[in-house]
Coordinates of N, CA and C and ligand atoms in Angstrom, one line a residue:
M272 N -16.2 -5.2 12.5 CA -14.7 -5.0 12.7 C -14.6 -4.2 14.0
S273 N -13.5 -4.5 14.8 CA -13.2 -3.7 16.0 C -12.4 -2.5 15.6
E274 N -12.0 -1.7 16.6 CA -11.2 -0.5 16.3 C -9.9 -0.8 15.5
G275 N -9.7 0.0 14.5 CA -8.5 -0.2 13.7 C -8.0 1.2 13.3
H276 N -7.2 1.2 12.2 CA -6.7 2.5 11.7 C -7.8 3.1 11.0
V277 N -7.8 4.5 11.0 CA -8.7 5.3 10.2 C -7.8 6.1 9.3
V278 N -8.0 6.1 8.0 CA -7.2 6.9 7.1 C -8.0 7.9 6.4
L279 N -7.6 9.2 6.5 CA -8.3 10.3 5.8 C -7.7 10.5 4.5
V280 N -8.5 10.4 3.4 CA -8.0 10.7 2.1 C -8.8 11.8 1.5
G281 N -8.2 12.4 0.4 CA -8.9 13.5 -0.2 C -7.8 14.5 -0.7
M282 N -8.3 15.5 -1.5 CA -7.4 16.4 -2.1 C -6.7 17.3 -1.1
M283 N -5.7 18.0 -1.6 CA -5.0 19.1 -0.8 C -6.1 20.1 -0.4
G284 N -6.1 20.5 0.8 CA -7.0 21.6 1.2 C -8.3 21.0 1.7
S285 N -8.5 19.7 1.7 CA -9.8 19.2 2.2 C -9.9 19.1 3.7
G286 N -8.7 19.3 4.4 CA -8.7 19.4 5.8 C -8.4 18.1 6.5
K287 N -7.6 17.2 5.8 CA -7.3 15.9 6.3 C -6.5 16.0 7.6
S288 N -5.6 17.0 7.7 CA -4.8 17.1 8.9 C -5.6 17.7 10.0
S289 N -6.2 18.8 9.7 CA -6.9 19.6 10.8 C -8.1 18.8 11.3
V290 N -8.8 18.2 10.4 CA -10.0 17.3 10.9 C -9.5 16.1 11.5
G291 N -8.4 15.5 11.0 CA -7.8 14.3 11.5 C -7.4 14.4 13.0
R292 N -6.8 15.6 13.3 CA -6.4 15.8 14.7 C -7.6 15.8 15.6
R293 N -8.6 16.5 15.2 CA -9.8 16.5 16.0 C -10.5 15.2 16.1
L294 N -10.5 14.5 14.9 CA -11.1 13.1 14.9 C -10.4 12.2 15.9
A295 N -9.1 12.3 15.9 CA -8.3 11.4 16.7 C -8.6 11.7 18.2
A296 N -8.8 13.0 18.5 CA -9.2 13.3 19.9 C -10.6 12.7 20.2
A297 N -11.5 12.8 19.3 CA -12.8 12.3 19.5 C -12.9 10.8 19.7
L298 N -12.0 10.1 18.9 CA -12.0 8.7 19.0 C -11.0 8.2 20.1
G299 N -10.2 9.1 20.6 CA -9.2 8.6 21.6 C -8.1 7.8 21.1
R300 N -7.7 8.1 19.8 CA -6.6 7.4 19.2 C -5.5 8.4 18.8
P301 N -4.3 7.9 18.7 CA -3.2 8.8 18.3 C -3.4 9.3 16.8
F302 N -2.8 10.4 16.5 CA -2.9 11.0 15.2 C -1.5 11.1 14.5
V303 N -1.4 10.7 13.2 CA -0.2 10.9 12.5 C -0.5 11.5 11.1
D304 N 0.3 12.5 10.8 CA 0.2 13.2 9.5 C 1.2 12.5 8.6
A305 N 0.8 11.9 7.5 CA 1.7 11.1 6.7 C 2.8 12.0 6.1
D306 N 2.5 13.2 5.7 CA 3.5 14.1 5.2 C 4.6 14.4 6.2
D307 N 4.2 14.6 7.4 CA 5.2 14.8 8.5 C 6.0 13.6 8.7
A308 N 5.3 12.4 8.7 CA 6.0 11.1 8.9 C 7.1 10.9 7.7
Y309 N 6.7 11.3 6.5 CA 7.6 11.2 5.4 C 8.9 12.1 5.7
E310 N 8.7 13.3 6.1 CA 9.8 14.2 6.3 C 10.7 13.7 7.4
S311 N 10.1 13.2 8.5 CA 11.0 12.7 9.6 C 11.7 11.4 9.1
R312 N 11.0 10.5 8.4 CA 11.6 9.3 8.0 C 12.8 9.5 7.1
F313 N 12.6 10.4 6.1 CA 13.7 10.5 5.1 C 14.6 11.8 5.4
G314 N 14.3 12.5 6.4 CA 15.2 13.6 6.8 C 15.2 14.7 5.7
T315 N 14.1 14.9 5.0 CA 14.1 15.9 3.9 C 12.7 16.5 4.0
T316 N 12.5 17.6 3.2 CA 11.2 18.2 3.1 C 10.6 17.6 1.8
I317 N 9.2 17.7 1.8 CA 8.5 17.1 0.6 C 8.9 18.0 -0.6
A318 N 9.1 19.3 -0.4 CA 9.5 20.1 -1.6 C 10.9 19.6 -2.1
D319 N 11.8 19.3 -1.2 CA 13.1 18.9 -1.7 C 13.0 17.5 -2.3
A320 N 12.2 16.6 -1.8 CA 12.0 15.3 -2.3 C 11.5 15.4 -3.8
F321 N 10.5 16.2 -4.0 CA 10.0 16.4 -5.4 C 11.1 16.9 -6.3
A322 N 11.9 17.9 -5.8 CA 12.9 18.5 -6.6 C 14.0 17.5 -6.9
D323 N 14.4 16.7 -5.9 CA 15.6 15.8 -6.0 C 15.2 14.5 -6.7
L324 N 14.0 14.0 -6.4 CA 13.7 12.6 -6.8 C 12.6 12.6 -7.9
G325 N 11.9 13.7 -8.1 CA 10.8 13.8 -9.0 C 9.6 13.2 -8.3
E326 N 8.4 13.4 -8.9 CA 7.2 12.9 -8.2 C 7.2 11.4 -8.0
A327 N 7.7 10.7 -9.0 CA 7.7 9.2 -8.9 C 8.6 8.8 -7.7
G328 N 9.7 9.4 -7.5 CA 10.6 9.1 -6.4 C 9.9 9.4 -5.0
F329 N 9.2 10.5 -5.0 CA 8.5 10.9 -3.8 C 7.4 9.8 -3.5
R330 N 6.7 9.4 -4.5 CA 5.6 8.4 -4.4 C 6.1 7.1 -3.8
K331 N 7.3 6.7 -4.2 CA 7.9 5.5 -3.7 C 8.1 5.6 -2.1
G332 N 8.7 6.7 -1.7 CA 8.8 6.8 -0.3 C 7.5 7.0 0.5
E333 N 6.6 7.6 -0.2 CA 5.2 7.8 0.4 C 4.6 6.4 0.6
S334 N 4.8 5.5 -0.3 CA 4.2 4.1 -0.1 C 4.9 3.4 1.1
E335 N 6.2 3.6 1.2 CA 6.9 3.0 2.4 C 6.3 3.5 3.7
V336 N 6.1 4.8 3.7 CA 5.5 5.4 4.9 C 4.1 4.9 5.2
L337 N 3.3 4.8 4.2 CA 2.0 4.2 4.4 C 2.0 2.8 4.9
D338 N 2.9 2.0 4.3 CA 3.1 0.6 4.8 C 3.4 0.6 6.3
D339 N 4.4 1.4 6.7 CA 4.8 1.5 8.1 C 3.7 1.9 9.0
L340 N 2.9 2.9 8.6 CA 1.9 3.4 9.4 C 0.8 2.4 9.6
L341 N 0.5 1.7 8.5 CA -0.6 0.7 8.6 C -0.2 -0.5 9.3
A342 N 1.1 -0.7 9.4 CA 1.7 -1.9 10.1 C 1.7 -1.7 11.6
S343 N 1.6 -0.5 12.1 CA 1.7 -0.2 13.5 C 0.5 -0.8 14.3
A344 N 0.7 -1.3 15.5 CA -0.3 -2.1 16.2 C -1.4 -1.2 16.7
A345 N -1.0 0.0 17.2 CA -2.0 0.8 17.9 C -3.0 1.5 16.8
P346 N -4.3 1.3 17.0 CA -5.2 1.9 16.1 C -5.0 3.4 16.1
T347 N -4.8 4.0 14.9 CA -4.3 5.3 14.7 C -5.1 6.0 13.7
V348 N -5.3 7.3 13.8 CA -5.9 8.2 12.8 C -4.8 8.7 11.9
I349 N -4.8 8.4 10.6 CA -3.7 8.8 9.7 C -4.3 9.8 8.7
A350 N -3.7 11.0 8.6 CA -4.0 11.9 7.5 C -3.0 11.6 6.3
A351 N -3.5 11.0 5.2 CA -2.7 10.7 4.1 C -2.4 11.9 3.3
G352 N -1.3 11.9 2.5 CA -1.1 12.9 1.5 C -2.2 12.8 0.4
G353 N -2.5 13.9 -0.3 CA -3.6 13.9 -1.2 C -3.4 12.9 -2.4
G354 N -2.1 12.6 -2.7 CA -1.9 11.8 -3.9 C -1.6 10.3 -3.6
V355 N -1.9 9.9 -2.3 CA -1.6 8.5 -2.0 C -2.3 7.5 -2.8
V356 N -3.5 7.9 -3.4 CA -4.3 6.9 -4.1 C -3.8 6.7 -5.6
V357 N -2.8 7.5 -6.0 CA -2.4 7.4 -7.4 C -1.6 6.1 -7.6
V358 N -1.1 5.5 -6.5 CA -0.3 4.3 -6.6 C -1.2 3.1 -6.3
E359 N -1.3 2.2 -7.3 CA -2.2 1.1 -7.2 C -2.0 0.2 -5.9
A360 N -0.7 0.0 -5.6 CA -0.4 -0.8 -4.4 C -1.0 -0.1 -3.1
N361 N -0.9 1.2 -3.1 CA -1.5 1.9 -1.9 C -3.0 1.7 -1.9
R362 N -3.6 1.7 -3.0 CA -5.1 1.5 -3.0 C -5.4 0.2 -2.5
R363 N -4.6 -0.8 -2.9 CA -4.9 -2.2 -2.4 C -4.7 -2.3 -0.9
R364 N -3.6 -1.6 -0.4 CA -3.4 -1.6 1.1 C -4.5 -0.9 1.8
L365 N -5.0 0.2 1.2 CA -6.0 1.0 1.9 C -7.3 0.2 2.0
S366 N -7.5 -0.7 0.9 CA -8.8 -1.5 0.9 C -8.7 -2.7 1.8
G367 N -7.5 -2.9 2.4 CA -7.3 -4.1 3.2 C -7.5 -4.0 4.7
G368 N -8.4 -3.3 5.2 CA -8.6 -3.4 6.6 C -8.9 -2.1 7.3
A369 N -8.1 -1.0 7.0 CA -8.4 0.3 7.6 C -9.7 0.8 7.2
T370 N -10.3 1.7 8.1 CA -11.5 2.4 7.7 C -11.0 3.7 7.0
V371 N -11.4 3.8 5.7 CA -10.9 5.0 4.9 C -12.0 6.0 4.7
V372 N -11.7 7.2 5.0 CA -12.7 8.3 4.9 C -12.3 9.3 3.8
W373 N -13.1 9.5 2.9 CA -12.8 10.5 1.8 C -13.5 11.8 2.2
L374 N -12.7 12.8 2.4 CA -13.2 14.2 2.6 C -13.4 14.8 1.3
H375 N -14.7 14.8 0.8 CA -15.0 15.1 -0.6 C -15.4 16.6 -0.7
A376 N -14.9 17.3 -1.7 CA -15.3 18.6 -2.1 C -15.1 18.8 -3.6
S377 N -15.8 19.8 -4.1 CA -15.6 20.0 -5.6 C -14.2 20.7 -5.8
P378 N -13.7 20.6 -7.0 CA -12.4 21.2 -7.3 C -12.5 22.7 -7.1
A379 N -13.6 23.3 -7.5 CA -13.7 24.8 -7.4 C -13.6 25.2 -5.9
F380 N -14.3 24.5 -5.0 CA -14.3 24.8 -3.6 C -12.8 24.7 -3.1
L381 N -12.2 23.6 -3.4 CA -10.8 23.3 -3.0 C -9.8 24.4 -3.5
A382 N -10.0 24.8 -4.7 CA -9.1 25.8 -5.3 C -9.2 27.1 -4.6
G383 N -10.4 27.4 -4.0 CA -10.5 28.6 -3.3 C -10.0 28.5 -1.9
R384 N -9.7 27.3 -1.4 CA -9.3 27.2 0.0 C -7.8 26.7 0.2
A385 N -7.4 25.8 -0.7 CA -6.1 25.2 -0.5 C -4.9 26.2 -0.6
K386 N -4.1 26.2 0.4 CA -3.0 27.2 0.4 C -1.8 26.6 -0.3
A387 N -1.0 27.4 -1.1 CA 0.2 26.9 -1.7 C 1.3 26.8 -0.7
K388 N 1.3 25.8 0.1 CA 2.3 25.6 1.2 C 3.5 24.9 0.6
A389 N 4.6 25.0 1.4 CA 5.9 24.5 0.9 C 5.8 23.0 0.6
H390 N 5.0 22.2 1.3 CA 4.9 20.8 1.1 C 4.0 20.4 -0.1
R391 N 3.5 21.5 -0.8 CA 2.6 21.2 -1.9 C 3.2 21.7 -3.3
P392 N 4.3 21.1 -3.7 CA 4.9 21.6 -5.0 C 4.0 21.6 -6.2
L393 N 3.0 20.7 -6.1 CA 2.1 20.6 -7.3 C 1.3 21.9 -7.5
L394 N 1.2 22.7 -6.4 CA 0.5 24.0 -6.6 C 1.4 25.2 -6.9
A395 N 2.7 25.0 -6.8 CA 3.6 26.1 -7.0 C 3.6 26.6 -8.4
G396 N 3.3 27.9 -8.5 CA 3.4 28.6 -9.7 C 2.3 28.2 -10.7
A397 N 1.3 27.5 -10.3 CA 0.3 27.0 -11.2 C -1.1 27.7 -10.8
D398 N -2.0 27.6 -11.8 CA -3.3 28.1 -11.5 C -4.1 27.1 -10.7
P399 N -4.5 27.4 -9.4 CA -5.1 26.4 -8.6 C -6.3 25.8 -9.2
G400 N -7.1 26.6 -9.9 CA -8.3 26.0 -10.6 C -8.0 24.9 -11.5
D401 N -7.0 25.1 -12.4 CA -6.6 24.1 -13.4 C -6.0 22.9 -12.7
V402 N -5.2 23.1 -11.6 CA -4.6 21.9 -10.9 C -5.7 21.1 -10.3
F403 N -6.6 21.7 -9.6 CA -7.6 20.9 -8.9 C -8.5 20.2 -9.9
E404 N -8.9 20.9 -11.0 CA -9.7 20.2 -12.0 C -9.0 18.9 -12.5
R405 N -7.7 19.1 -12.8 CA -7.0 18.0 -13.4 C -6.8 16.8 -12.4
L406 N -6.4 17.2 -11.2 CA -6.2 16.2 -10.2 C -7.5 15.5 -9.8
F407 N -8.6 16.3 -9.7 CA -9.9 15.7 -9.3 C -10.3 14.7 -10.3
A408 N -10.2 15.1 -11.6 CA -10.6 14.2 -12.7 C -9.8 12.9 -12.6
E409 N -8.5 13.0 -12.3 CA -7.7 11.8 -12.2 C -8.0 10.9 -11.0
R410 N -8.3 11.6 -9.9 CA -8.3 10.8 -8.6 C -9.6 10.5 -8.1
A411 N -10.7 11.2 -8.5 CA -12.0 11.0 -7.8 C -12.4 9.5 -7.7
G412 N -12.2 8.8 -8.9 CA -12.6 7.4 -8.9 C -11.8 6.6 -8.0
W413 N -10.5 7.0 -7.8 CA -9.7 6.2 -6.8 C -10.1 6.5 -5.4
Y414 N -10.4 7.7 -5.1 CA -10.8 8.0 -3.7 C -12.1 7.2 -3.4
R415 N -13.0 7.2 -4.4 CA -14.3 6.5 -4.2 C -14.0 5.0 -4.0
E416 N -13.0 4.5 -4.8 CA -12.7 3.0 -4.7 C -12.2 2.6 -3.4
V417 N -11.4 3.4 -2.7 CA -10.9 3.0 -1.4 C -11.7 3.4 -0.2
A418 N -12.7 4.3 -0.4 CA -13.4 4.9 0.7 C -14.5 3.9 1.3
D419 N -14.5 3.8 2.6 CA -15.6 3.1 3.3 C -16.6 4.2 3.7
V420 N -16.2 5.4 3.9 CA -17.0 6.5 4.3 C -16.7 7.7 3.4
I421 N -17.8 8.4 2.9 CA -17.6 9.6 2.1 C -18.3 10.7 2.7
V422 N -17.6 11.8 3.0 CA -18.3 12.9 3.6 C -18.1 14.2 2.7
D423 N -19.2 14.8 2.4 CA -19.1 16.1 1.6 C -18.8 17.2 2.6
I424 N -17.7 17.8 2.5 CA -17.3 18.8 3.5 C -17.9 20.2 3.3
E425 N -18.4 20.4 2.1 CA -18.8 21.8 1.8 C -20.0 22.3 2.7
P426 N -21.0 21.5 3.0 CA -22.1 22.0 3.8 C -21.6 22.4 5.2
F427 N -20.6 21.7 5.7 CA -20.1 22.1 7.1 C -19.4 23.5 7.1
H428 N -18.8 23.8 6.0 CA -18.2 25.1 5.9 C -19.2 26.2 5.6
D429 N -20.3 25.8 4.9 CA -21.4 26.8 4.7 C -22.2 27.1 5.9
R430 N -22.3 26.2 6.8 CA -23.2 26.3 7.9 C -22.6 26.8 9.2
G431 N -21.8 26.0 9.9 CA -21.5 26.2 11.3 C -20.3 27.1 11.5
P432 N -20.1 27.6 12.7 CA -19.0 28.5 13.0 C -17.7 27.6 13.2
E433 N -17.8 26.4 13.5 CA -16.6 25.5 13.8 C -16.7 24.3 12.8
P434 N -16.5 24.6 11.5 CA -16.7 23.5 10.5 C -15.8 22.3 10.8
K435 N -14.6 22.5 11.2 CA -13.7 21.4 11.3 C -14.0 20.5 12.5
Q436 N -14.5 21.2 13.6 CA -14.9 20.4 14.8 C -16.2 19.6 14.5
S437 N -17.2 20.3 13.8 CA -18.4 19.6 13.5 C -18.1 18.4 12.5
L438 N -17.3 18.7 11.6 CA -16.9 17.6 10.6 C -16.3 16.4 11.4
A439 N -15.3 16.7 12.2 CA -14.6 15.7 13.0 C -15.6 14.9 13.8
E440 N -16.6 15.5 14.4 CA -17.6 14.8 15.3 C -18.5 13.9 14.4
R441 N -18.9 14.5 13.2 CA -19.7 13.7 12.3 C -18.9 12.5 11.8
V442 N -17.6 12.7 11.4 CA -16.8 11.6 10.9 C -16.6 10.5 12.0
A443 N -16.5 11.0 13.3 CA -16.3 10.0 14.4 C -17.5 9.1 14.4
V444 N -18.7 9.6 14.3 CA -19.9 8.8 14.3 C -19.9 7.8 13.2
L445 N -19.6 8.3 12.0 CA -19.6 7.4 10.8 C -18.5 6.4 10.9
V446 N -17.4 6.7 11.4 CA -16.3 5.7 11.6 C -16.7 4.6 12.6
R447 N -17.3 5.0 13.7 CA -17.8 4.0 14.6 C -18.8 3.1 14.0
A448 N -19.7 3.7 13.2 CA -20.7 2.9 12.5 C -20.1 1.9 11.5
A449 N -19.1 2.4 10.8 CA -18.5 1.6 9.8 C -17.7 0.4 10.4
E450 N -17.0 0.8 11.6 CA -16.3 -0.3 12.3 C -17.2 -1.3 12.8
A451 N -18.4 -0.9 13.3 CA -19.3 -1.8 13.9 C -19.9 -2.7 12.8
A452 N -20.1 -2.1 11.6 CA -20.7 -2.9 10.5 C -19.6 -3.7 9.7
G453 N -18.3 -3.6 10.2 CA -17.3 -4.3 9.4 C -16.9 -3.5 8.2
A454 N -17.3 -2.2 8.1 CA -16.9 -1.3 7.0 C -17.3 -2.0 5.6
S455 N -18.3 -2.8 5.6 CA -18.6 -3.5 4.4 C -19.5 -2.8 3.5
G456 N -20.5 -2.2 4.1 CA -21.6 -1.6 3.2 C -21.3 -0.2 2.7
G457 N -20.3 0.5 3.4 CA -20.1 1.9 3.0 C -21.1 2.8 3.6
V458 N -20.6 4.0 4.1 CA -21.4 5.0 4.7 C -21.3 6.3 4.0
R459 N -22.3 7.0 3.8 CA -22.2 8.2 3.0 C -23.0 9.3 3.8
A460 N -22.4 10.5 3.9 CA -23.1 11.6 4.5 C -23.0 12.8 3.7
Ligands
LIG843 C1 0.1 15.9 -2.7 C2 -0.4 16.4 -1.5 C3 0.4 16.8 -0.4 C4 1.8 16.2 -0.4 C5 2.4 16.3 -1.7 C6 1.6 15.7 -2.8 C7 -0.8 15.5 -3.8 O1 -0.3 16.5 0.9 O2 1.7 14.8 0.0 O3 2.6 17.7 -2.0 O4 -0.3 14.8 -4.7 O5 -2.0 15.8 -3.7 P1 -1.6 17.3 1.4 O6 -2.8 16.6 0.7 O7 -1.6 16.9 2.9 O8 -1.5 18.7 1.2

């Protein structure tokens, strides 16, 4: 496969946006954060969308944003929202051509890192350990299903001084390999 879209998936706090930005620079492709794209497209915040429409309403809009981003002609690095895989149609779209990278980490690791930001209503007022255990149990199989490349992010945080930069550089190598191989066999690091 030649250059196409790269979609970063994984739980809240796995670094999809910060690694995605660096990955885009390494690959020389534009970067889009799907949560930001949602807020611009619908002229609302994610927190308000959850409050006004409920999670199901938010997911509907999130699917439209994913469709739009995947339909754009220029190969782009896209940081998806953590829950994009819960919708079956999204999983089908993700499996249909883009190179999908799962930034994998254990729920305990993520619970210690993910910040309860305004765009993350699922973390508001809840015990992060419980939320991450529950979401990971629900979603891990789906992340695995759509992923062409799976990277365990924890060793990067344990080792180097610049974990996000090292991760982005490693992911760039794996994405190029997956694109060259047609993303058929799957790459794991
Ligand atoms: C969500 C993750 C958030 C955002 C929304 C729902 C989730 O994005 O899309 O709060 O269901 O995991 P990030 O993964 O970028 O924080």
